[in-house]
């Protein structure tokens, strides 16, 4: 019999986004020029926006909640939309057709942040080590 590690409330917390403060919003949801260049390789507006959410969320939380397209804090979505020049509504189309898209993009984000030639975005040491460790093993799972 398997033991439960997390309560239902804890699991829900891992599947969704918490509220975000102004300092965190500025620190984690401001795209650097190199981030914008990385995001330009994604062809569709939804994939650019979804990958941007993952790129900013991973250093902030240390993982990316499953609800990338519907649950990020509105202030974070608005900030990214302004930087990307995309309407907020575009994010709703991210990963809807092909769920594997989010996982594929997350692997690319991990390599961007922590892989060969990647630059850490002030990610604390344990999270940085986790990202590097999982990148070589098929990437982190989307919770």
mmCIF file of N, CA and C in Angstrom:
data_model
loop_
_atom_site.group_PDB
_atom_site.id
_atom_site.type_symbol
_atom_site.label_atom_id
_atom_site.label_comp_id
_atom_site.label_asym_id
_atom_site.label_seq_id
_atom_site.Cartn_x
_atom_site.Cartn_y
_atom_site.Cartn_z
ATOM 1 N N UNK A 1 0.850 -1.172 0.000
ATOM 2 C CA UNK A 1 0.000 0.000 0.000
ATOM 3 C C UNK A 1 0.899 1.240 0.000
ATOM 4 N N UNK A 2 0.567 2.177 -0.863
ATOM 5 C CA UNK A 2 1.353 3.414 -0.969
ATOM 6 C C UNK A 2 0.915 4.409 0.105
ATOM 7 N N UNK A 3 1.889 5.065 0.686
ATOM 8 C CA UNK A 3 1.597 6.099 1.681
ATOM 9 C C UNK A 3 1.416 7.430 0.961
ATOM 10 N N UNK A 4 0.514 8.246 1.451
ATOM 11 C CA UNK A 4 0.289 9.575 0.871
ATOM 12 C C UNK A 4 1.328 10.534 1.433
ATOM 13 N N UNK A 5 1.980 11.211 0.541
ATOM 14 C CA UNK A 5 2.990 12.176 0.939
ATOM 15 C C UNK A 5 2.365 13.554 1.117
ATOM 16 N N UNK A 6 1.428 13.900 0.241
ATOM 17 C CA UNK A 6 0.794 15.215 0.269
ATOM 18 C C UNK A 6 -0.706 15.081 0.528
ATOM 19 N N UNK A 7 -1.244 16.029 1.258
ATOM 20 C CA UNK A 7 -2.696 16.087 1.447
ATOM 21 C C UNK A 7 -3.317 16.627 0.162
ATOM 22 N N UNK A 8 -4.637 16.532 0.051
ATOM 23 C CA UNK A 8 -5.330 17.070 -1.120
ATOM 24 C C UNK A 8 -5.076 18.565 -1.266
ATOM 25 N N UNK A 9 -5.055 19.286 -0.167
ATOM 26 C CA UNK A 9 -4.802 20.736 -0.208
ATOM 27 C C UNK A 9 -3.383 21.033 -0.692
ATOM 28 N N UNK A 10 -2.407 20.252 -0.224
ATOM 29 C CA UNK A 10 -1.023 20.445 -0.660
ATOM 30 C C UNK A 10 -0.876 20.143 -2.151
ATOM 31 N N UNK A 11 -1.542 19.084 -2.607
ATOM 32 C CA UNK A 11 -1.500 18.755 -4.035
ATOM 33 C C UNK A 11 -2.103 19.870 -4.870
ATOM 34 N N UNK A 12 -3.204 20.430 -4.429
ATOM 35 C CA UNK A 12 -3.829 21.539 -5.149
ATOM 36 C C UNK A 12 -2.886 22.737 -5.200
ATOM 37 N N UNK A 13 -2.175 22.983 -4.120
ATOM 38 C CA UNK A 13 -1.204 24.070 -4.101
ATOM 39 C C UNK A 13 -0.077 23.865 -5.098
ATOM 40 N N UNK A 14 0.292 22.616 -5.348
ATOM 41 C CA UNK A 14 1.339 22.311 -6.319
ATOM 42 C C UNK A 14 0.834 22.366 -7.760
ATOM 43 N N UNK A 15 -0.464 22.266 -7.938
ATOM 44 C CA UNK A 15 -1.047 22.297 -9.281
ATOM 45 C C UNK A 15 -1.438 23.700 -9.727
ATOM 46 N N UNK A 16 -1.433 24.643 -8.809
ATOM 47 C CA UNK A 16 -1.898 25.988 -9.149
ATOM 48 C C UNK A 16 -0.843 27.022 -8.778
ATOM 49 N N UNK A 17 -1.115 28.237 -9.154
ATOM 50 C CA UNK A 17 -0.195 29.338 -8.880
ATOM 51 C C UNK A 17 -0.612 30.072 -7.611
ATOM 52 N N UNK A 18 0.349 30.465 -6.791
ATOM 53 C CA UNK A 18 0.023 31.293 -5.621
ATOM 54 C C UNK A 18 -0.123 32.758 -6.037
ATOM 55 N N UNK A 19 -0.548 33.584 -5.110
ATOM 56 C CA UNK A 19 -0.585 35.026 -5.348
ATOM 57 C C UNK A 19 0.859 35.511 -5.490
ATOM 58 N N UNK A 20 1.024 36.643 -6.148
ATOM 59 C CA UNK A 20 2.368 37.169 -6.354
ATOM 60 C C UNK A 20 2.443 38.614 -5.880
ATOM 61 N N UNK A 21 3.545 38.941 -5.223
ATOM 62 C CA UNK A 21 3.776 40.304 -4.754
ATOM 63 C C UNK A 21 4.469 41.131 -5.827
ATOM 64 N N UNK A 22 4.497 42.432 -5.625
ATOM 65 C CA UNK A 22 5.091 43.348 -6.596
ATOM 66 C C UNK A 22 6.575 43.044 -6.832
ATOM 67 N N UNK A 23 7.316 42.808 -5.756
ATOM 68 C CA UNK A 23 8.747 42.530 -5.902
ATOM 69 C C UNK A 23 8.996 41.259 -6.718
ATOM 70 N N UNK A 24 8.223 40.203 -6.434
ATOM 71 C CA UNK A 24 8.363 38.958 -7.191
ATOM 72 C C UNK A 24 7.944 39.156 -8.642
ATOM 73 N N UNK A 25 6.898 39.929 -8.848
ATOM 74 C CA UNK A 25 6.417 40.203 -10.203
ATOM 75 C C UNK A 25 7.523 40.843 -11.036
ATOM 76 N N UNK A 26 8.172 41.841 -10.482
ATOM 77 C CA UNK A 26 9.241 42.541 -11.202
ATOM 78 C C UNK A 26 10.459 41.635 -11.367
ATOM 79 N N UNK A 27 10.829 40.938 -10.312
ATOM 80 C CA UNK A 27 12.030 40.100 -10.363
ATOM 81 C C UNK A 27 11.899 38.932 -11.332
ATOM 82 N N UNK A 28 10.782 38.234 -11.297
ATOM 83 C CA UNK A 28 10.655 37.005 -12.071
ATOM 84 C C UNK A 28 9.926 37.155 -13.400
ATOM 85 N N UNK A 29 9.132 38.181 -13.568
ATOM 86 C CA UNK A 29 8.335 38.316 -14.790
ATOM 87 C C UNK A 29 8.764 39.509 -15.635
ATOM 88 N N UNK A 30 10.049 39.809 -15.593
ATOM 89 C CA UNK A 30 10.649 40.802 -16.477
ATOM 90 C C UNK A 30 11.577 40.044 -17.417
ATOM 91 N N UNK A 31 11.289 40.129 -18.700
ATOM 92 C CA UNK A 31 12.080 39.402 -19.687
ATOM 93 C C UNK A 31 13.338 40.184 -20.062
ATOM 94 N N UNK A 32 14.467 39.514 -20.010
ATOM 95 C CA UNK A 32 15.733 40.090 -20.462
ATOM 96 C C UNK A 32 15.787 39.958 -21.989
ATOM 97 N N UNK A 33 16.634 40.739 -22.652
ATOM 98 C CA UNK A 33 16.767 40.594 -24.109
ATOM 99 C C UNK A 33 17.085 39.159 -24.546
ATOM 100 N N UNK A 34 17.909 38.462 -23.782
ATOM 101 C CA UNK A 34 18.223 37.064 -24.120
ATOM 102 C C UNK A 34 16.988 36.172 -23.989
ATOM 103 N N UNK A 35 16.115 36.480 -23.045
ATOM 104 C CA UNK A 35 14.863 35.724 -22.903
ATOM 105 C C UNK A 35 13.978 35.937 -24.124
ATOM 106 N N UNK A 36 13.877 37.175 -24.562
ATOM 107 C CA UNK A 36 13.061 37.498 -25.737
ATOM 108 C C UNK A 36 13.599 36.775 -26.975
ATOM 109 N N UNK A 37 14.917 36.730 -27.108
ATOM 110 C CA UNK A 37 15.527 36.022 -28.233
ATOM 111 C C UNK A 37 15.208 34.528 -28.167
ATOM 112 N N UNK A 38 15.281 33.941 -26.974
ATOM 113 C CA UNK A 38 14.925 32.530 -26.789
ATOM 114 C C UNK A 38 13.468 32.284 -27.179
ATOM 115 N N UNK A 39 12.578 33.168 -26.779
ATOM 116 C CA UNK A 39 11.147 32.981 -27.037
ATOM 117 C C UNK A 39 10.794 33.157 -28.514
ATOM 118 N N UNK A 40 11.590 33.905 -29.257
ATOM 119 C CA UNK A 40 11.303 34.121 -30.688
ATOM 120 C C UNK A 40 11.373 32.830 -31.492
ATOM 121 N N UNK A 41 12.018 31.808 -30.974
ATOM 122 C CA UNK A 41 12.102 30.551 -31.729
ATOM 123 C C UNK A 41 10.760 29.799 -31.747
ATOM 124 N N UNK A 42 9.874 30.139 -30.841
ATOM 125 C CA UNK A 42 8.546 29.522 -30.836
ATOM 126 C C UNK A 42 7.688 30.259 -31.865
ATOM 127 N N UNK A 43 7.018 29.524 -32.716
ATOM 128 C CA UNK A 43 6.403 30.115 -33.893
ATOM 129 C C UNK A 43 5.021 30.729 -33.668
ATOM 130 N N UNK A 44 4.203 30.094 -32.884
ATOM 131 C CA UNK A 44 2.828 30.565 -32.696
ATOM 132 C C UNK A 44 2.739 31.467 -31.473
ATOM 133 N N UNK A 45 1.878 32.468 -31.503
ATOM 134 C CA UNK A 45 1.746 33.368 -30.347
ATOM 135 C C UNK A 45 1.450 32.626 -29.038
ATOM 136 N N UNK A 46 0.606 31.574 -29.103
ATOM 137 C CA UNK A 46 0.282 30.815 -27.884
ATOM 138 C C UNK A 46 1.523 30.145 -27.308
ATOM 139 N N UNK A 47 2.367 29.611 -28.181
ATOM 140 C CA UNK A 47 3.549 28.908 -27.684
ATOM 141 C C UNK A 47 4.588 29.891 -27.151
ATOM 142 N N UNK A 48 4.678 31.059 -27.765
ATOM 143 C CA UNK A 48 5.579 32.097 -27.247
ATOM 144 C C UNK A 48 5.133 32.480 -25.837
ATOM 145 N N UNK A 49 3.841 32.734 -25.677
ATOM 146 C CA UNK A 49 3.303 33.172 -24.383
ATOM 147 C C UNK A 49 3.429 32.061 -23.342
ATOM 148 N N UNK A 50 3.063 30.839 -23.712
ATOM 149 C CA UNK A 50 3.141 29.723 -22.769
ATOM 150 C C UNK A 50 4.564 29.437 -22.324
ATOM 151 N N UNK A 51 5.500 29.468 -23.273
ATOM 152 C CA UNK A 51 6.907 29.260 -22.919
ATOM 153 C C UNK A 51 7.408 30.393 -22.035
ATOM 154 N N UNK A 52 6.937 31.617 -22.277
ATOM 155 C CA UNK A 52 7.334 32.755 -21.430
ATOM 156 C C UNK A 52 6.843 32.564 -19.997
ATOM 157 N N UNK A 53 5.617 32.083 -19.841
ATOM 158 C CA UNK A 53 5.093 31.823 -18.497
ATOM 159 C C UNK A 53 5.962 30.784 -17.797
ATOM 160 N N UNK A 54 6.322 29.727 -18.508
ATOM 161 C CA UNK A 54 7.165 28.695 -17.910
ATOM 162 C C UNK A 54 8.560 29.240 -17.592
ATOM 163 N N UNK A 55 9.121 30.032 -18.498
ATOM 164 C CA UNK A 55 10.450 30.601 -18.305
ATOM 165 C C UNK A 55 10.515 31.468 -17.048
ATOM 166 N N UNK A 56 9.443 32.171 -16.769
ATOM 167 C CA UNK A 56 9.415 33.050 -15.595
ATOM 168 C C UNK A 56 8.982 32.316 -14.322
ATOM 169 N N UNK A 57 8.141 31.313 -14.476
ATOM 170 C CA UNK A 57 7.603 30.602 -13.317
ATOM 171 C C UNK A 57 8.611 29.649 -12.686
ATOM 172 N N UNK A 58 9.402 28.974 -13.493
ATOM 173 C CA UNK A 58 10.335 27.987 -12.944
ATOM 174 C C UNK A 58 11.307 28.601 -11.939
ATOM 175 N N UNK A 59 11.943 29.737 -12.235
ATOM 176 C CA UNK A 59 12.814 30.333 -11.208
ATOM 177 C C UNK A 59 12.034 30.865 -10.004
ATOM 178 N N UNK A 60 10.807 31.295 -10.218
ATOM 179 C CA UNK A 60 9.983 31.853 -9.142
ATOM 180 C C UNK A 60 9.563 30.772 -8.158
ATOM 181 N N UNK A 61 8.987 29.692 -8.646
ATOM 182 C CA UNK A 61 8.441 28.655 -7.768
ATOM 183 C C UNK A 61 9.341 27.427 -7.632
ATOM 184 N N UNK A 62 10.226 27.225 -8.585
ATOM 185 C CA UNK A 62 11.047 26.016 -8.584
ATOM 186 C C UNK A 62 10.384 24.869 -9.315
ATOM 187 N N UNK A 63 9.184 25.078 -9.817
ATOM 188 C CA UNK A 63 8.438 24.115 -10.625
ATOM 189 C C UNK A 63 7.414 24.911 -11.415
ATOM 190 N N UNK A 64 6.759 24.257 -12.365
ATOM 191 C CA UNK A 64 5.719 24.922 -13.142
ATOM 192 C C UNK A 64 4.401 24.184 -12.909
ATOM 193 N N UNK A 65 3.421 24.851 -12.310
ATOM 194 C CA UNK A 65 2.118 24.211 -12.114
ATOM 195 C C UNK A 65 1.496 23.772 -13.434
ATOM 196 N N UNK A 66 0.627 22.807 -13.367
ATOM 197 C CA UNK A 66 -0.015 22.234 -14.547
ATOM 198 C C UNK A 66 -0.872 23.256 -15.297
ATOM 199 N N UNK A 67 -1.478 24.168 -14.600
ATOM 200 C CA UNK A 67 -2.434 25.093 -15.212
ATOM 201 C C UNK A 67 -1.756 26.310 -15.835
ATOM 202 N N UNK A 68 -0.791 26.075 -16.700
ATOM 203 C CA UNK A 68 -0.025 27.155 -17.317
ATOM 204 C C UNK A 68 -0.932 28.112 -18.084
ATOM 205 N N UNK A 69 -1.933 27.586 -18.762
ATOM 206 C CA UNK A 69 -2.739 28.422 -19.644
ATOM 207 C C UNK A 69 -3.911 29.109 -18.959
ATOM 208 N N UNK A 70 -4.270 28.713 -17.754
ATOM 209 C CA UNK A 70 -5.483 29.284 -17.167
ATOM 210 C C UNK A 70 -5.325 29.885 -15.779
ATOM 211 N N UNK A 71 -4.231 29.626 -15.088
ATOM 212 C CA UNK A 71 -4.183 30.011 -13.683
ATOM 213 C C UNK A 71 -3.055 30.932 -13.234
ATOM 214 N N UNK A 72 -2.147 31.364 -14.097
ATOM 215 C CA UNK A 72 -1.105 32.261 -13.583
ATOM 216 C C UNK A 72 -1.719 33.545 -13.026
ATOM 217 N N UNK A 73 -1.051 34.197 -12.093
ATOM 218 C CA UNK A 73 -1.585 35.442 -11.548
ATOM 219 C C UNK A 73 -1.840 36.461 -12.664
ATOM 220 N N UNK A 74 -3.002 37.101 -12.666
ATOM 221 C CA UNK A 74 -3.330 38.068 -13.724
ATOM 222 C C UNK A 74 -2.270 39.160 -13.904
ATOM 223 N N UNK A 75 -1.669 39.611 -12.818
ATOM 224 C CA UNK A 75 -0.640 40.644 -12.941
ATOM 225 C C UNK A 75 0.567 40.115 -13.721
ATOM 226 N N UNK A 76 0.934 38.856 -13.513
ATOM 227 C CA UNK A 76 2.067 38.265 -14.226
ATOM 228 C C UNK A 76 1.738 38.095 -15.706
ATOM 229 N N UNK A 77 0.531 37.640 -15.986
ATOM 230 C CA UNK A 77 0.107 37.461 -17.375
ATOM 231 C C UNK A 77 0.077 38.812 -18.092
ATOM 232 N N UNK A 78 -0.458 39.811 -17.430
ATOM 233 C CA UNK A 78 -0.515 41.144 -18.024
ATOM 234 C C UNK A 78 0.868 41.714 -18.280
ATOM 235 N N UNK A 79 1.769 41.519 -17.340
ATOM 236 C CA UNK A 79 3.141 42.026 -17.496
ATOM 237 C C UNK A 79 3.825 41.352 -18.683
ATOM 238 N N UNK A 80 3.688 40.028 -18.791
ATOM 239 C CA UNK A 80 4.293 39.321 -19.916
ATOM 240 C C UNK A 80 3.641 39.720 -21.236
ATOM 241 N N UNK A 81 2.328 39.858 -21.238
ATOM 242 C CA UNK A 81 1.622 40.249 -22.469
ATOM 243 C C UNK A 81 2.161 41.575 -22.996
ATOM 244 N N UNK A 82 2.360 42.519 -22.096
ATOM 245 C CA UNK A 82 2.889 43.818 -22.503
ATOM 246 C C UNK A 82 4.289 43.714 -23.078
ATOM 247 N N UNK A 83 5.124 42.901 -22.483
ATOM 248 C CA UNK A 83 6.497 42.742 -22.963
ATOM 249 C C UNK A 83 6.563 41.988 -24.290
ATOM 250 N N UNK A 84 5.618 41.056 -24.474
ATOM 251 C CA UNK A 84 5.603 40.247 -25.689
ATOM 252 C C UNK A 84 4.820 40.908 -26.815
ATOM 253 N N UNK A 85 4.030 41.916 -26.476
ATOM 254 C CA UNK A 85 3.181 42.553 -27.482
ATOM 255 C C UNK A 85 2.048 41.651 -27.941
ATOM 256 N N UNK A 86 1.550 40.836 -27.023
ATOM 257 C CA UNK A 86 0.471 39.895 -27.334
ATOM 258 C C UNK A 86 -0.733 40.164 -26.442
ATOM 259 N N UNK A 87 -1.937 39.910 -26.942
ATOM 260 C CA UNK A 87 -3.112 40.025 -26.076
ATOM 261 C C UNK A 87 -3.107 38.927 -25.012
ATOM 262 N N UNK A 88 -3.613 39.236 -23.849
ATOM 263 C CA UNK A 88 -3.674 38.282 -22.732
ATOM 264 C C UNK A 88 -4.413 37.009 -23.136
ATOM 265 N N UNK A 89 -5.435 37.139 -23.960
ATOM 266 C CA UNK A 89 -6.277 35.999 -24.352
ATOM 267 C C UNK A 89 -5.508 34.909 -25.101
ATOM 268 N N UNK A 90 -4.393 35.266 -25.703
ATOM 269 C CA UNK A 90 -3.604 34.300 -26.476
ATOM 270 C C UNK A 90 -3.169 33.123 -25.606
ATOM 271 N N UNK A 91 -2.909 33.367 -24.336
ATOM 272 C CA UNK A 91 -2.431 32.307 -23.454
ATOM 273 C C UNK A 91 -3.436 31.166 -23.325
ATOM 274 N N UNK A 92 -4.717 31.452 -23.474
ATOM 275 C CA UNK A 92 -5.744 30.397 -23.341
ATOM 276 C C UNK A 92 -5.582 29.274 -24.352
ATOM 277 N N UNK A 93 -4.944 29.549 -25.482
ATOM 278 C CA UNK A 93 -4.760 28.528 -26.507
ATOM 279 C C UNK A 93 -3.517 27.679 -26.326
ATOM 280 N N UNK A 94 -2.773 27.912 -25.253
ATOM 281 C CA UNK A 94 -1.501 27.213 -25.062
ATOM 282 C C UNK A 94 -1.699 25.781 -24.562
ATOM 283 N N UNK A 95 -1.156 24.835 -25.312
ATOM 284 C CA UNK A 95 -1.173 23.431 -24.903
ATOM 285 C C UNK A 95 -2.539 22.783 -24.927
ATOM 286 N N UNK A 96 -3.511 23.421 -25.548
ATOM 287 C CA UNK A 96 -4.869 22.876 -25.562
ATOM 288 C C UNK A 96 -4.980 21.713 -26.538
ATOM 289 N N UNK A 97 -4.380 21.850 -27.700
ATOM 290 C CA UNK A 97 -4.475 20.813 -28.727
ATOM 291 C C UNK A 97 -3.588 19.620 -28.384
ATOM 292 N N UNK A 98 -2.397 19.888 -27.924
ATOM 293 C CA UNK A 98 -1.425 18.834 -27.650
ATOM 294 C C UNK A 98 -0.815 19.074 -26.274
ATOM 295 N N UNK A 99 -1.237 18.306 -25.288
ATOM 296 C CA UNK A 99 -0.774 18.491 -23.913
ATOM 297 C C UNK A 99 0.737 18.317 -23.786
ATOM 298 N N UNK A 100 1.325 17.476 -24.610
ATOM 299 C CA UNK A 100 2.770 17.232 -24.562
ATOM 300 C C UNK A 100 3.562 18.502 -24.871
ATOM 301 N N UNK A 101 2.930 19.471 -25.522
ATOM 302 C CA UNK A 101 3.589 20.733 -25.847
ATOM 303 C C UNK A 101 4.170 21.387 -24.608
ATOM 304 N N UNK A 102 3.405 21.427 -23.523
ATOM 305 C CA UNK A 102 3.883 22.073 -22.290
ATOM 306 C C UNK A 102 5.143 21.389 -21.767
ATOM 307 N N UNK A 103 5.164 20.067 -21.787
ATOM 308 C CA UNK A 103 6.326 19.331 -21.298
ATOM 309 C C UNK A 103 7.528 19.542 -22.216
ATOM 310 N N UNK A 104 7.297 19.527 -23.525
ATOM 311 C CA UNK A 104 8.395 19.776 -24.464
ATOM 312 C C UNK A 104 8.993 21.157 -24.239
ATOM 313 N N UNK A 105 8.138 22.142 -24.060
ATOM 314 C CA UNK A 105 8.625 23.504 -23.838
ATOM 315 C C UNK A 105 9.325 23.632 -22.484
ATOM 316 N N UNK A 106 8.831 22.939 -21.487
ATOM 317 C CA UNK A 106 9.469 22.995 -20.176
ATOM 318 C C UNK A 106 10.894 22.453 -20.250
ATOM 319 N N UNK A 107 11.108 21.405 -21.011
ATOM 320 C CA UNK A 107 12.464 20.878 -21.187
ATOM 321 C C UNK A 107 13.374 21.936 -21.817
ATOM 322 N N UNK A 108 12.858 22.639 -22.808
ATOM 323 C CA UNK A 108 13.648 23.686 -23.460
ATOM 324 C C UNK A 108 13.930 24.836 -22.495
ATOM 325 N N UNK A 109 12.949 25.161 -21.663
ATOM 326 C CA UNK A 109 13.129 26.228 -20.672
ATOM 327 C C UNK A 109 14.202 25.831 -19.660
ATOM 328 N N UNK A 110 14.172 24.598 -19.194
ATOM 329 C CA UNK A 110 15.178 24.134 -18.239
ATOM 330 C C UNK A 110 16.563 24.222 -18.865
ATOM 331 N N UNK A 111 16.687 23.818 -20.103
ATOM 332 C CA UNK A 111 17.989 23.913 -20.773
ATOM 333 C C UNK A 111 18.398 25.367 -20.952
ATOM 334 N N UNK A 112 17.461 26.234 -21.221
ATOM 335 C CA UNK A 112 17.761 27.669 -21.360
ATOM 336 C C UNK A 112 18.268 28.240 -20.035
ATOM 337 N N UNK A 113 17.620 27.859 -18.953
ATOM 338 C CA UNK A 113 17.984 28.403 -17.651
ATOM 339 C C UNK A 113 19.217 27.753 -17.042
ATOM 340 N N UNK A 114 19.400 26.461 -17.272
ATOM 341 C CA UNK A 114 20.407 25.722 -16.507
ATOM 342 C C UNK A 114 21.323 24.843 -17.325
ATOM 343 N N UNK A 115 21.017 24.648 -18.586
ATOM 344 C CA UNK A 115 21.801 23.731 -19.392
ATOM 345 C C UNK A 115 23.075 24.360 -19.891
ATOM 346 N N UNK A 116 23.742 23.667 -20.789
ATOM 347 C CA UNK A 116 24.985 24.198 -21.355
ATOM 348 C C UNK A 116 24.732 25.563 -21.981
ATOM 349 N N UNK A 117 25.445 26.546 -21.504
ATOM 350 C CA UNK A 117 25.297 27.899 -22.031
ATOM 351 C C UNK A 117 24.101 28.648 -21.482
ATOM 352 N N UNK A 118 23.275 27.991 -20.654
ATOM 353 C CA UNK A 118 22.117 28.663 -20.072
ATOM 354 C C UNK A 118 22.546 29.595 -18.955
ATOM 355 N N UNK A 119 21.756 30.564 -18.671
ATOM 356 C CA UNK A 119 22.078 31.526 -17.620
ATOM 357 C C UNK A 119 21.039 31.424 -16.519
ATOM 358 N N UNK A 120 21.480 31.280 -15.305
ATOM 359 C CA UNK A 120 20.567 31.246 -14.175
ATOM 360 C C UNK A 120 19.948 32.616 -13.981
ATOM 361 N N UNK A 121 18.652 32.642 -13.692
ATOM 362 C CA UNK A 121 17.962 33.902 -13.433
ATOM 363 C C UNK A 121 17.793 34.059 -11.927
ATOM 364 N N UNK A 122 18.907 34.055 -11.216
ATOM 365 C CA UNK A 122 18.919 34.203 -9.754
ATOM 366 C C UNK A 122 18.166 33.090 -9.051
ATOM 367 N N UNK A 123 18.213 31.907 -9.629
ATOM 368 C CA UNK A 123 17.564 30.763 -9.008
ATOM 369 C C UNK A 123 18.420 30.278 -7.852
ATOM 370 N N UNK A 124 17.814 30.056 -6.676
ATOM 371 C CA UNK A 124 18.594 29.553 -5.543
ATOM 372 C C UNK A 124 19.278 28.227 -5.882
ATOM 373 N N UNK A 125 20.419 27.981 -5.243
ATOM 374 C CA UNK A 125 21.237 26.807 -5.520
ATOM 375 C C UNK A 125 20.515 25.483 -5.592
ATOM 376 N N UNK A 126 19.692 25.105 -4.591
ATOM 377 C CA UNK A 126 19.034 23.796 -4.670
ATOM 378 C C UNK A 126 18.119 23.670 -5.874
ATOM 379 N N UNK A 127 17.417 24.736 -6.227
ATOM 380 C CA UNK A 127 16.536 24.680 -7.397
ATOM 381 C C UNK A 127 17.365 24.595 -8.675
ATOM 382 N N UNK A 128 18.471 25.325 -8.724
ATOM 383 C CA UNK A 128 19.336 25.296 -9.900
ATOM 384 C C UNK A 128 19.882 23.882 -10.070
ATOM 385 N N UNK A 129 20.333 23.265 -8.990
ATOM 386 C CA UNK A 129 20.864 21.903 -9.055
ATOM 387 C C UNK A 129 19.780 20.930 -9.496
ATOM 388 N N UNK A 130 18.565 21.102 -8.993
ATOM 389 C CA UNK A 130 17.461 20.223 -9.383
ATOM 390 C C UNK A 130 17.180 20.352 -10.865
ATOM 391 N N UNK A 131 17.177 21.585 -11.369
ATOM 392 C CA UNK A 131 16.915 21.803 -12.786
ATOM 393 C C UNK A 131 17.961 21.151 -13.663
ATOM 394 N N UNK A 132 19.230 21.284 -13.295
ATOM 395 C CA UNK A 132 20.311 20.665 -14.060
ATOM 396 C C UNK A 132 20.228 19.146 -13.983
ATOM 397 N N UNK A 133 19.918 18.621 -12.819
ATOM 398 C CA UNK A 133 19.820 17.175 -12.641
ATOM 399 C C UNK A 133 18.691 16.602 -13.495
ATOM 400 N N UNK A 134 17.524 17.247 -13.481
ATOM 401 C CA UNK A 134 16.382 16.713 -14.223
ATOM 402 C C UNK A 134 16.526 16.930 -15.720
ATOM 403 N N UNK A 135 17.232 17.975 -16.145
ATOM 404 C CA UNK A 135 17.390 18.241 -17.575
ATOM 405 C C UNK A 135 18.072 17.067 -18.273
ATOM 406 N N UNK A 136 18.999 16.413 -17.593
ATOM 407 C CA UNK A 136 19.694 15.278 -18.186
ATOM 408 C C UNK A 136 18.929 13.979 -18.070
ATOM 409 N N UNK A 137 17.773 14.018 -17.475
ATOM 410 C CA UNK A 137 16.972 12.804 -17.269
ATOM 411 C C UNK A 137 15.565 12.955 -17.841
ATOM 412 N N UNK A 138 15.460 13.630 -18.957
ATOM 413 C CA UNK A 138 14.164 13.770 -19.607
ATOM 414 C C UNK A 138 13.407 15.000 -19.165
ATOM 415 N N UNK A 139 13.980 15.834 -18.324
ATOM 416 C CA UNK A 139 13.333 17.085 -17.929
ATOM 417 C C UNK A 139 12.404 16.902 -16.749
ATOM 418 N N UNK A 140 12.046 17.996 -16.132
ATOM 419 C CA UNK A 140 11.151 17.939 -14.979
ATOM 420 C C UNK A 140 9.726 17.647 -15.417
ATOM 421 N N UNK A 141 8.971 17.110 -14.521
ATOM 422 C CA UNK A 141 7.564 16.842 -14.806
ATOM 423 C C UNK A 141 6.754 18.094 -14.525
ATOM 424 N N UNK A 142 5.689 18.258 -15.288
ATOM 425 C CA UNK A 142 4.746 19.324 -15.001
ATOM 426 C C UNK A 142 3.822 18.778 -13.934
ATOM 427 N N UNK A 143 3.744 19.447 -12.789
ATOM 428 C CA UNK A 143 2.948 18.962 -11.659
ATOM 429 C C UNK A 143 1.486 19.166 -11.951
#
